[in-house]
Coordinates of C-alpha atoms and ligand atoms in Angstrom, one line a residue:
M1 CA -11.3 3.7 -12.0
I2 CA -12.2 2.6 -8.5
S3 CA -13.7 -0.8 -7.9
L4 CA -16.8 -0.7 -5.7
N5 CA -16.8 -4.4 -5.1
G6 CA -16.8 -5.5 -1.5
F7 CA -19.3 -5.5 1.4
W8 CA -22.2 -3.1 1.1
D9 CA -24.9 -2.3 3.7
F10 CA -28.0 -4.3 3.0
G11 CA -31.7 -4.0 3.9
F12 CA -34.6 -6.1 2.7
S13 CA -38.0 -4.6 2.0
G14 CA -40.4 -7.5 2.1
E15 CA -42.4 -8.9 -0.7
L16 CA -45.9 -7.8 0.3
E17 CA -45.4 -4.1 1.0
E18 CA -45.1 -1.5 -1.7
Y19 CA -41.5 -0.6 -2.2
P20 CA -41.1 2.3 0.4
G21 CA -38.2 4.1 -1.3
A22 CA -34.5 3.5 -0.6
D23 CA -34.4 6.1 2.2
K24 CA -37.0 4.3 4.4
V25 CA -35.2 0.9 4.4
K26 CA -33.5 -0.4 7.5
F27 CA -30.0 -1.6 6.8
T28 CA -29.7 -4.7 9.0
T29 CA -26.6 -6.4 7.6
S30 CA -23.8 -6.3 5.0
L31 CA -23.6 -8.4 1.9
P32 CA -21.0 -9.0 -0.7
V33 CA -21.0 -7.2 -4.1
P34 CA -21.0 -9.0 -6.5
G35 CA -23.6 -11.2 -4.9
C36 CA -27.2 -12.3 -4.9
F37 CA -29.2 -11.6 -1.7
D38 CA -31.7 -14.5 -2.2
V39 CA -29.0 -17.1 -1.7
E40 CA -28.1 -15.8 1.7
P41 CA -29.5 -17.9 4.5
R42 CA -31.6 -15.0 5.9
F43 CA -33.2 -14.1 2.6
K44 CA -33.1 -17.5 0.9
L45 CA -35.4 -17.6 -2.1
R46 CA -37.4 -14.6 -0.8
R47 CA -39.0 -12.1 -3.1
G48 CA -38.9 -8.4 -2.5
V49 CA -36.6 -5.4 -2.9
G50 CA -33.0 -5.9 -1.8
V51 CA -31.5 -2.5 -1.1
Y52 CA -27.7 -2.2 -1.3
R53 CA -25.9 0.9 0.0
T54 CA -22.3 2.0 -0.1
R55 CA -20.3 5.3 0.3
V56 CA -18.2 6.8 -2.4
V57 CA -15.7 9.6 -2.1
T58 CA -15.7 11.6 -5.4
G59 CA -17.2 14.7 -7.0
G60 CA -18.1 16.3 -10.4
P61 CA -18.9 14.3 -13.5
V62 CA -18.6 10.6 -12.9
T63 CA -19.2 7.3 -14.8
L64 CA -20.6 4.5 -12.8
T65 CA -20.5 1.0 -14.4
F66 CA -22.4 -2.1 -13.4
D67 CA -21.3 -5.1 -15.4
G68 CA -24.6 -6.9 -14.8
L69 CA -27.4 -7.1 -12.3
G70 CA -31.0 -8.1 -12.1
P71 CA -33.8 -8.9 -12.5
K72 CA -34.6 -5.1 -12.2
A73 CA -33.1 -2.3 -10.3
E74 CA -33.2 1.4 -9.6
F75 CA -30.1 3.5 -8.8
F76 CA -30.0 6.4 -6.3
W77 CA -27.2 8.9 -5.7
D78 CA -27.6 10.9 -2.4
G79 CA -31.3 9.9 -2.5
R80 CA -31.9 11.1 -6.0
S81 CA -32.8 8.5 -8.7
I82 CA -30.2 8.4 -11.4
G83 CA -31.4 5.5 -13.5
R84 CA -33.1 2.1 -13.8
C85 CA -32.0 -1.3 -15.1
D86 CA -34.5 -3.3 -17.1
L87 CA -31.9 -5.3 -19.0
P88 CA -30.8 -8.1 -16.6
F89 CA -27.2 -9.3 -17.2
S90 CA -26.4 -6.3 -19.4
R91 CA -23.8 -3.7 -18.7
E92 CA -25.2 -0.4 -17.3
V93 CA -23.2 2.7 -17.7
L94 CA -24.5 5.8 -15.8
R95 CA -23.0 9.2 -16.3
F96 CA -24.1 12.0 -14.0
D97 CA -22.8 14.8 -11.8
A98 CA -21.8 13.5 -8.4
G99 CA -21.9 17.0 -6.8
A100 CA -19.4 18.5 -4.5
E101 CA -16.1 16.7 -3.7
G102 CA -16.6 14.5 -0.7
E103 CA -18.5 11.4 0.6
H104 CA -21.7 10.4 -1.3
T105 CA -24.2 7.6 -0.9
L106 CA -24.9 5.1 -3.6
I107 CA -28.0 2.9 -3.3
V108 CA -29.0 0.1 -5.6
A109 CA -32.6 -1.2 -5.1
V110 CA -32.8 -4.6 -6.7
D111 CA -36.3 -5.9 -7.3
N112 CA -36.9 -9.6 -7.7
R113 CA -40.7 -9.4 -7.0
A114 CA -43.0 -11.4 -9.3
D115 CA -43.1 -9.8 -12.7
D116 CA -44.8 -11.5 -15.6
A117 CA -45.4 -8.4 -17.7
H118 CA -45.0 -8.9 -21.4
D119 CA -42.4 -6.3 -21.6
S120 CA -40.1 -8.0 -19.1
L121 CA -36.9 -9.6 -20.2
F122 CA -36.8 -11.9 -17.2
P123 CA -40.3 -13.0 -16.2
G124 CA -41.0 -15.8 -13.7
F125 CA -41.9 -18.5 -16.1
Y126 CA -38.3 -19.1 -17.4
D127 CA -36.8 -22.4 -16.5
F128 CA -34.0 -20.9 -14.4
Y129 CA -34.4 -19.2 -11.0
R130 CA -34.9 -15.5 -11.0
H131 CA -32.2 -14.5 -8.5
G132 CA -32.0 -11.0 -7.3
G133 CA -28.6 -9.2 -6.9
I134 CA -25.7 -7.3 -8.2
Y135 CA -24.4 -10.2 -10.3
R136 CA -21.2 -8.7 -11.6
P137 CA -18.5 -6.1 -10.7
V138 CA -19.2 -2.4 -10.1
S139 CA -16.8 0.5 -10.7
I140 CA -16.8 4.3 -10.8
C141 CA -14.4 6.8 -12.4
R142 CA -14.4 10.6 -12.9
T143 CA -15.6 11.2 -16.4
P144 CA -12.8 12.6 -18.5
D145 CA -13.4 15.4 -20.9
W146 CA -13.1 12.9 -23.7
E147 CA -11.9 9.3 -24.0
I148 CA -11.3 6.4 -26.3
G149 CA -14.7 5.0 -25.7
Y150 CA -14.7 1.9 -27.9
V151 CA -12.1 -0.2 -29.7
K152 CA -13.3 -3.1 -32.0
I153 CA -10.7 -5.5 -33.5
I154 CA -11.9 -7.7 -36.3
P155 CA -9.4 -10.2 -37.7
R156 CA -9.8 -10.0 -41.5
D157 CA -6.8 -11.8 -43.1
I158 CA -5.3 -14.6 -41.1
V159 CA -2.7 -15.3 -43.7
R160 CA -1.1 -11.9 -43.6
G161 CA -2.2 -11.0 -40.1
I162 CA -4.5 -8.1 -40.9
A163 CA -7.1 -6.8 -38.5
D164 CA -9.7 -4.1 -39.0
V165 CA -9.5 -1.8 -36.0
T166 CA -12.4 0.6 -35.3
V167 CA -12.0 3.4 -32.8
E168 CA -14.7 5.5 -31.4
L169 CA -14.0 8.6 -29.2
A170 CA -16.6 9.7 -26.7
G171 CA -17.2 13.1 -25.0
A172 CA -15.8 16.5 -26.2
F173 CA -13.1 14.9 -28.4
P174 CA -10.8 16.8 -30.7
Q175 CA -12.0 16.7 -34.3
E176 CA -8.6 15.7 -35.5
V177 CA -6.2 13.6 -33.4
E178 CA -3.2 11.4 -34.0
A179 CA -3.5 7.9 -32.6
N180 CA -0.8 5.3 -31.9
F181 CA -1.6 1.6 -32.3
S182 CA 0.8 -0.6 -30.6
F183 CA 0.5 -4.4 -30.7
D184 CA 2.0 -6.4 -27.8
G185 CA 4.1 -3.4 -26.7
R186 CA 5.8 -2.9 -30.0
T187 CA 6.7 0.3 -31.9
P188 CA 3.3 1.9 -32.7
E189 CA 1.8 2.6 -36.1
V190 CA 0.3 6.1 -36.4
R191 CA -3.1 7.0 -37.9
R192 CA -5.3 10.1 -37.8
I193 CA -8.8 9.9 -36.3
S194 CA -11.2 12.5 -37.8
G195 CA -14.6 13.3 -36.4
G196 CA -14.3 10.9 -33.5
R197 CA -14.3 7.7 -35.5
G198 CA -12.1 5.7 -37.7
T199 CA -11.5 2.2 -39.1
F200 CA -8.0 1.1 -40.0
S201 CA -6.5 -2.0 -41.5
L202 CA -3.5 -2.9 -39.4
T203 CA -0.9 -5.7 -39.5
V204 CA -0.4 -7.6 -36.3
P205 CA 3.4 -8.2 -36.1
D206 CA 4.4 -11.8 -35.7
F207 CA 0.8 -12.8 -35.1
R208 CA -0.2 -16.3 -34.0
L209 CA -3.6 -17.8 -34.7
W210 CA -6.1 -18.3 -31.9
S211 CA -7.7 -21.8 -31.9
C212 CA -8.9 -24.2 -29.2
E213 CA -5.7 -26.1 -29.4
T214 CA -3.5 -22.9 -29.4
P215 CA -5.4 -20.1 -27.8
H216 CA -2.8 -17.4 -28.5
L217 CA -3.9 -13.9 -27.5
H218 CA -2.6 -10.5 -28.6
R219 CA -2.8 -7.0 -27.0
L220 CA -3.5 -3.7 -28.7
A221 CA -2.9 -0.4 -27.0
V222 CA -4.5 2.6 -28.7
S223 CA -3.3 6.0 -27.4
A224 CA -4.4 9.4 -28.6
G225 CA -4.1 12.9 -27.0
G226 CA -2.8 11.4 -23.7
K227 CA -5.7 8.8 -23.5
V228 CA -5.0 5.1 -23.6
C229 CA -7.2 2.1 -24.1
E230 CA -5.9 -1.5 -24.2
K231 CA -7.7 -4.6 -25.5
T232 CA -6.9 -8.3 -25.7
F233 CA -8.0 -10.1 -28.8
G234 CA -7.3 -13.2 -30.9
M235 CA -6.5 -13.8 -34.6
R236 CA -9.1 -16.2 -35.9
T237 CA -11.9 -16.2 -38.4
V238 CA -15.3 -17.9 -38.3
E239 CA -17.5 -18.7 -41.3
A240 CA -20.6 -20.6 -42.1
A241 CA -20.1 -22.0 -45.6
D242 CA -21.2 -25.0 -47.6
G243 CA -23.1 -26.5 -44.6
R244 CA -20.0 -26.3 -42.4
L245 CA -18.8 -24.2 -39.6
L246 CA -15.2 -23.1 -40.3
V247 CA -12.8 -21.7 -37.8
N248 CA -9.6 -20.4 -39.4
G249 CA -10.9 -21.9 -42.7
K250 CA -11.1 -25.5 -41.3
P251 CA -14.4 -27.3 -40.4
V252 CA -14.9 -27.7 -36.7
K253 CA -17.2 -29.9 -34.7
L254 CA -18.4 -28.3 -31.6
L255 CA -18.7 -30.7 -28.7
G256 CA -19.9 -29.5 -25.3
Y257 CA -22.6 -28.2 -23.0
N258 CA -25.2 -25.7 -22.2
R259 CA -24.0 -23.9 -19.1
H260 CA -26.0 -21.6 -16.8
D261 CA -23.7 -19.2 -15.0
C262 CA -25.3 -20.1 -11.7
H263 CA -24.7 -21.9 -8.4
P264 CA -27.0 -22.7 -5.5
D265 CA -24.8 -20.8 -3.1
F266 CA -24.1 -17.8 -5.2
G267 CA -26.9 -17.4 -7.7
F268 CA -25.7 -15.6 -10.8
A269 CA -22.6 -14.2 -9.0
V270 CA -20.5 -17.3 -9.4
P271 CA -17.0 -16.7 -8.0
E272 CA -14.2 -16.5 -10.6
A273 CA -12.5 -19.6 -9.2
L274 CA -15.6 -21.7 -9.6
V275 CA -16.2 -20.4 -13.1
K276 CA -12.7 -21.3 -14.0
R277 CA -13.1 -24.8 -12.5
D278 CA -16.3 -25.5 -14.5
L279 CA -14.7 -24.5 -17.7
E280 CA -11.6 -26.5 -17.0
L281 CA -13.7 -29.6 -16.3
I282 CA -15.5 -29.2 -19.6
K283 CA -12.2 -28.7 -21.5
A284 CA -10.4 -31.6 -19.7
Q285 CA -13.3 -33.9 -20.6
G286 CA -12.4 -33.4 -24.3
C287 CA -15.0 -30.9 -25.1
N288 CA -14.4 -27.6 -26.9
F289 CA -17.7 -25.7 -26.6
I290 CA -20.2 -24.1 -24.3
R291 CA -23.5 -22.5 -25.1
G292 CA -23.8 -19.6 -22.6
C293 CA -27.5 -20.1 -22.0
H294 CA -29.7 -17.9 -21.8
Y295 CA -28.2 -14.4 -21.2
P296 CA -25.1 -12.3 -22.0
Q297 CA -22.0 -13.8 -20.4
S298 CA -19.8 -12.3 -17.8
E299 CA -16.3 -11.1 -18.6
T300 CA -15.0 -13.8 -16.3
V301 CA -16.5 -16.6 -18.4
L302 CA -15.4 -15.0 -21.7
D303 CA -11.9 -14.2 -20.5
W304 CA -11.3 -17.7 -19.2
C305 CA -12.7 -19.3 -22.5
D306 CA -10.3 -17.0 -24.4
R307 CA -7.4 -18.3 -22.4
L308 CA -8.4 -21.9 -22.2
G309 CA -9.5 -22.3 -25.8
L310 CA -13.2 -23.0 -25.5
F311 CA -15.7 -21.9 -28.2
V312 CA -18.6 -20.0 -26.9
W313 CA -22.1 -19.4 -28.2
E314 CA -23.3 -16.2 -26.5
E315 CA -27.0 -15.1 -26.6
S316 CA -29.2 -12.3 -25.3
M317 CA -32.1 -13.2 -23.0
G318 CA -35.1 -15.1 -24.0
W319 CA -37.0 -18.2 -23.2
G320 CA -40.0 -19.6 -25.0
N321 CA -41.4 -16.1 -25.7
G322 CA -44.9 -16.1 -27.3
E323 CA -47.0 -13.8 -29.3
L324 CA -47.8 -11.3 -26.4
D325 CA -44.1 -10.7 -25.8
L326 CA -43.2 -10.7 -29.4
T327 CA -45.7 -8.0 -30.3
N328 CA -44.9 -5.9 -27.2
E329 CA -43.0 -2.8 -28.4
T330 CA -41.1 -2.3 -25.1
F331 CA -40.1 -6.0 -25.1
R332 CA -38.8 -5.7 -28.7
A333 CA -36.9 -2.5 -27.9
R334 CA -35.3 -4.1 -24.9
Q335 CA -34.3 -7.1 -27.0
H336 CA -32.7 -4.8 -29.5
E337 CA -30.8 -2.9 -26.9
Q338 CA -29.6 -5.9 -25.0
T339 CA -28.4 -7.6 -28.2
R340 CA -26.6 -4.5 -29.3
R341 CA -24.9 -4.1 -25.9
M342 CA -23.9 -7.8 -25.9
A343 CA -22.3 -7.5 -29.3
R344 CA -20.3 -4.4 -28.4
K345 CA -19.2 -5.9 -25.0
S346 CA -18.0 -9.2 -26.5
V347 CA -16.7 -8.2 -29.9
N348 CA -13.0 -8.7 -29.1
H349 CA -13.3 -12.1 -27.4
P350 CA -12.0 -14.7 -29.9
C351 CA -13.8 -17.5 -27.9
V352 CA -17.2 -16.1 -29.1
I353 CA -17.8 -17.8 -32.4
L354 CA -21.6 -17.8 -32.5
E355 CA -24.0 -15.0 -31.5
G356 CA -27.6 -15.7 -30.7
F357 CA -30.8 -14.5 -29.1
M358 CA -34.4 -15.5 -28.2
N359 CA -34.0 -19.1 -27.1
E360 CA -37.1 -21.1 -28.3
L361 CA -39.2 -18.1 -29.3
R362 CA -42.4 -18.7 -31.3
S363 CA -40.4 -18.8 -34.5
D364 CA -43.4 -20.1 -36.4
L365 CA -45.2 -16.7 -36.0
E366 CA -44.6 -13.6 -38.2
P367 CA -43.7 -11.3 -35.3
G368 CA -41.1 -14.0 -34.3
R369 CA -39.6 -13.9 -37.7
T370 CA -39.5 -10.1 -37.8
L371 CA -37.7 -10.0 -34.4
V372 CA -35.2 -12.6 -35.6
R373 CA -34.5 -10.6 -38.7
E374 CA -34.1 -7.4 -36.7
L375 CA -31.8 -8.9 -34.1
A376 CA -29.7 -10.6 -36.7
A377 CA -29.3 -7.2 -38.5
I378 CA -28.2 -5.6 -35.2
L379 CA -25.5 -8.3 -34.8
K380 CA -24.3 -7.9 -38.4
E381 CA -24.2 -4.1 -38.0
E382 CA -22.3 -4.2 -34.7
D383 CA -20.0 -7.1 -35.6
G384 CA -20.5 -9.0 -38.8
S385 CA -17.6 -11.3 -38.2
R386 CA -19.5 -14.1 -36.5
P387 CA -22.3 -16.4 -37.7
V388 CA -25.7 -15.7 -36.1
T389 CA -28.2 -18.3 -34.8
F390 CA -31.0 -18.9 -32.4
A391 CA -32.1 -22.1 -30.7
C392 CA -35.3 -23.4 -32.4
N393 CA -37.5 -26.0 -30.7
I394 CA -40.1 -26.2 -33.4
P395 CA -38.0 -26.8 -36.5
F396 CA -40.8 -28.4 -38.5
K397 CA -43.1 -25.4 -38.0
D398 CA -40.5 -22.7 -38.0
I399 CA -40.5 -19.8 -40.5
S400 CA -37.6 -17.8 -39.0
M401 CA -34.5 -20.1 -39.5
P402 CA -33.9 -18.8 -43.1
E403 CA -33.0 -15.4 -41.5
V404 CA -29.9 -16.7 -39.7
D405 CA -26.6 -18.4 -40.7
V406 CA -26.6 -21.5 -38.5
L407 CA -29.5 -23.9 -37.9
S408 CA -29.7 -24.8 -34.2
F409 CA -32.3 -27.3 -32.9
N410 CA -33.4 -27.8 -29.3
I411 CA -34.8 -31.3 -29.4
Y412 CA -35.5 -33.9 -26.7
P413 CA -36.0 -37.3 -28.3
G414 CA -35.7 -39.8 -25.5
W415 CA -37.1 -37.4 -23.0
Y416 CA -40.1 -35.3 -23.9
A417 CA -42.8 -37.2 -25.7
N418 CA -42.6 -37.4 -29.4
P419 CA -44.2 -39.7 -32.0
Q420 CA -41.4 -42.3 -31.7
M421 CA -40.8 -42.4 -28.0
S422 CA -43.9 -41.4 -26.0
D423 CA -44.5 -43.8 -23.1
V424 CA -41.1 -45.3 -23.4
Q425 CA -39.6 -45.8 -20.0
Q426 CA -36.4 -47.6 -20.8
F427 CA -33.8 -46.2 -23.1
D428 CA -34.5 -47.0 -26.7
A429 CA -31.4 -46.4 -28.8
E430 CA -33.2 -47.2 -32.1
G431 CA -36.0 -44.8 -31.3
L432 CA -33.5 -42.0 -30.6
E433 CA -31.6 -42.6 -33.8
T434 CA -34.9 -42.6 -35.8
A435 CA -36.0 -39.4 -34.2
L436 CA -32.6 -37.7 -34.9
R437 CA -32.7 -38.8 -38.5
K438 CA -36.2 -37.4 -38.9
Y439 CA -35.0 -34.0 -37.7
E440 CA -32.1 -34.2 -40.1
T441 CA -34.3 -34.6 -43.1
L442 CA -35.0 -30.8 -42.7
L443 CA -31.4 -30.1 -43.8
E444 CA -32.2 -31.3 -47.3
R445 CA -34.5 -28.3 -47.9
P446 CA -32.8 -26.1 -50.5
E447 CA -32.9 -23.0 -48.3
F448 CA -31.0 -25.0 -45.6
K449 CA -28.5 -26.9 -47.7
D450 CA -25.6 -24.5 -47.2
K451 CA -26.3 -23.7 -43.5
P452 CA -24.3 -25.5 -40.8
F453 CA -26.4 -27.4 -38.3
I454 CA -26.0 -27.8 -34.6
I455 CA -28.0 -29.7 -31.9
S456 CA -28.2 -26.8 -29.4
E457 CA -30.0 -28.8 -26.7
I458 CA -30.7 -32.4 -26.1
G459 CA -30.7 -34.5 -23.0
G460 CA -32.6 -36.0 -20.2
A461 CA -32.9 -35.7 -16.4
A462 CA -31.3 -37.8 -13.7
L463 CA -31.9 -37.4 -10.0
P464 CA -28.5 -37.5 -8.4
G465 CA -28.1 -40.8 -6.7
W466 CA -31.2 -42.4 -8.2
H467 CA -30.4 -45.7 -9.8
G468 CA -32.1 -48.3 -12.0
D469 CA -32.8 -48.5 -15.7
V470 CA -35.8 -46.2 -16.3
R471 CA -36.2 -42.5 -16.9
W472 CA -34.9 -40.2 -14.2
T473 CA -32.1 -42.6 -13.2
E474 CA -28.4 -41.8 -13.7
E475 CA -28.2 -45.0 -15.9
Y476 CA -30.9 -43.8 -18.3
Q477 CA -29.3 -40.4 -18.6
A478 CA -25.9 -41.9 -19.2
E479 CA -27.2 -44.1 -22.0
L480 CA -29.0 -41.2 -23.6
A481 CA -26.0 -38.8 -23.4
C482 CA -23.6 -41.4 -24.8
A483 CA -25.9 -42.3 -27.7
V484 CA -26.2 -38.6 -28.6
F485 CA -22.4 -38.0 -28.5
E486 CA -21.9 -41.0 -30.6
H487 CA -24.4 -39.9 -33.1
V488 CA -22.9 -36.4 -33.4
L489 CA -19.4 -37.7 -33.7
A490 CA -20.4 -39.9 -36.7
A491 CA -22.8 -37.4 -38.3
E492 CA -20.9 -35.6 -41.0
R493 CA -23.7 -33.0 -41.5
C494 CA -23.8 -32.0 -37.8
S495 CA -21.4 -29.2 -36.8
G496 CA -22.0 -29.3 -33.2
L497 CA -23.7 -30.4 -30.0
A498 CA -24.5 -28.7 -26.7
I499 CA -25.9 -31.2 -24.3
W500 CA -28.6 -29.9 -22.0
M501 CA -26.7 -29.4 -19.7
F502 CA -23.5 -29.1 -17.8
C503 CA -24.9 -29.1 -14.2
D504 CA -28.2 -29.1 -12.5
T505 CA -29.6 -25.6 -12.1
R506 CA -32.1 -24.1 -9.7
S507 CA -35.5 -23.6 -11.3
Y508 CA -39.0 -24.0 -9.9
N509 CA -41.4 -26.9 -9.7
D510 CA -44.8 -25.3 -10.1
Y511 CA -47.7 -25.3 -12.6
R512 CA -45.7 -23.4 -15.2
I513 CA -42.4 -25.3 -14.8
P514 CA -43.5 -28.8 -13.7
A515 CA -41.4 -31.9 -13.5
R516 CA -38.5 -30.2 -11.8
P517 CA -38.1 -32.3 -8.7
R518 CA -36.1 -30.6 -5.9
G519 CA -36.9 -27.3 -7.6
F520 CA -34.0 -28.0 -10.0
N521 CA -33.7 -28.7 -13.7
N522 CA -32.0 -32.0 -13.2
K523 CA -30.6 -32.6 -16.7
G524 CA -27.1 -31.7 -15.6
L525 CA -24.4 -34.3 -16.2
M526 CA -23.1 -33.0 -12.9
D527 CA -25.3 -32.0 -10.0
E528 CA -25.6 -28.4 -8.9
Y529 CA -22.5 -28.7 -6.7
R530 CA -20.6 -30.1 -9.7
R531 CA -20.5 -33.7 -8.5
P532 CA -20.5 -36.0 -11.5
K533 CA -23.4 -38.2 -12.3
L534 CA -22.8 -41.5 -14.2
A535 CA -23.4 -39.7 -17.5
W536 CA -20.5 -37.4 -17.0
N537 CA -18.1 -40.3 -16.4
A538 CA -19.5 -42.2 -19.3
V539 CA -19.1 -39.3 -21.7
T540 CA -15.5 -38.7 -20.4
K541 CA -14.7 -42.3 -21.3
L542 CA -16.4 -42.1 -24.7
L543 CA -14.6 -38.9 -25.7
K544 CA -11.3 -40.3 -24.6
K545 CA -11.9 -43.4 -26.7
A546 CA -12.8 -41.1 -29.6
G547 CA -9.4 -39.4 -29.2
K548 CA -10.7 -36.1 -27.9
Ligands
ADA601 C1 -35.7 -25.9 -23.2 C2 -35.0 -24.7 -22.7 C3 -34.1 -24.9 -21.6 C4 -34.7 -26.0 -20.6 C5 -35.0 -27.3 -21.4 C6 -35.6 -28.3 -20.5 O1 -35.3 -26.4 -24.4 O2 -34.3 -24.0 -23.7 O3 -33.8 -23.7 -20.9 O4 -35.8 -25.5 -20.0 O5 -35.9 -27.0 -22.4 O6 -35.0 -28.8 -19.6 O7 -36.7 -28.7 -20.7

């Protein structure tokens, strides 16, 4: 496996012309991969086709892997198109014949031009900037005749330390092969794999539980016929039962933030060291949870949450999708595919305790409910060991929540107008409490009684450095955030909170996404460069006092 990360030649084909084809582009500079071209000073926030080029020495059948890019792309090998990407943030695996041994040219044409088609997974009206680039690592290898293509480890019994291990072989694999399963470098257990697939219940020797407090990780090396595949995993269980979220059989309260994996200087290609720092800040504050909004997460995020002990809600892409998207066959097929790929990619990460999709879809419509049912079924089929949810912003009108395991509300009392609080300029603690209680009456419905409940978004904006006691000031935001944390800490029926949001994130400020001064969603408790606002410090104090 060769990493193709590094500097690639780059040429920009402007926004007005038709895309001329990769071979007609002038390569004027070099840019880093992973990276987003529209954060570079020369191309800042420009729309067009960014063309990346590199040279690769190889030959014969190869497997080229992109861990995530977007919003759209086409791939060319020696000038010939070898595939497209319409699933932003998803892993793309291309298998093709690279031709004769020697030097070859790989071109990736990344398209961030306006695209509001109803089949698009990343149209321009979402409330987070549509950066163009190769967001995540790229690698290539010579395709072996066959390989251990997939290993899924599902902890089943955390008293005796038993995990169900599924192995799938890929390529021209032998019909019968002996496989060795070695945990943490110990003497292997031997099983036979017939027909390229098998599931085995195996005991993890001297296992230790994974939890937020003790994030112990184990390794499993599977080897068969000279091939090896190694995975890291954790022993822990997650259940939604009796209205509670249980991790390792014990009720947990999730406390944390929505986090966009984004930075003004790097777009969606946030360097590993910065990702690590973000997550450490959240953990050090006394929180235990992030909602990775609103797309499949990078391996960097998930690896670090595994190690640090932070719970993660991971979700496939969606943002307020309405009827025209929900009834578009291509859109639905892309949702299915992205959700399936996400589940398979993340299955062994113990940090992922909730799987979701379709943030704030029109869950009051029949096509919305059908899609929720289909996506939940895909997650159950691929994984089945984690509760499934989606963030609902219309809980009183919704018809889709009965299809999932956990109820998650995106609600904004104290910010967006609502019956209790429209026109209120100063923070009204009583109004907030009344509004929250009203939402919680929904939990008494018989079909919801046994489902855990989470506040998946809540918050208000503060312009960094803007002071006073009315909306948009740091003081107002701090009062709101503290009141919400206090409410959730005291509310028995509430299994979690993800404040909207960790830090300010680039968006737009136009007719479709108005009230985004500076072009940012300003509801971060930190600004976009991770400088704390008053609310961050106030919440830190509050959590410390609460013993977190
Ligand atoms: C929604 C949405 C977020 C963000 C938020 C806001 O609930 O899910 O992405 O746009 O509202 O700031 O209004």
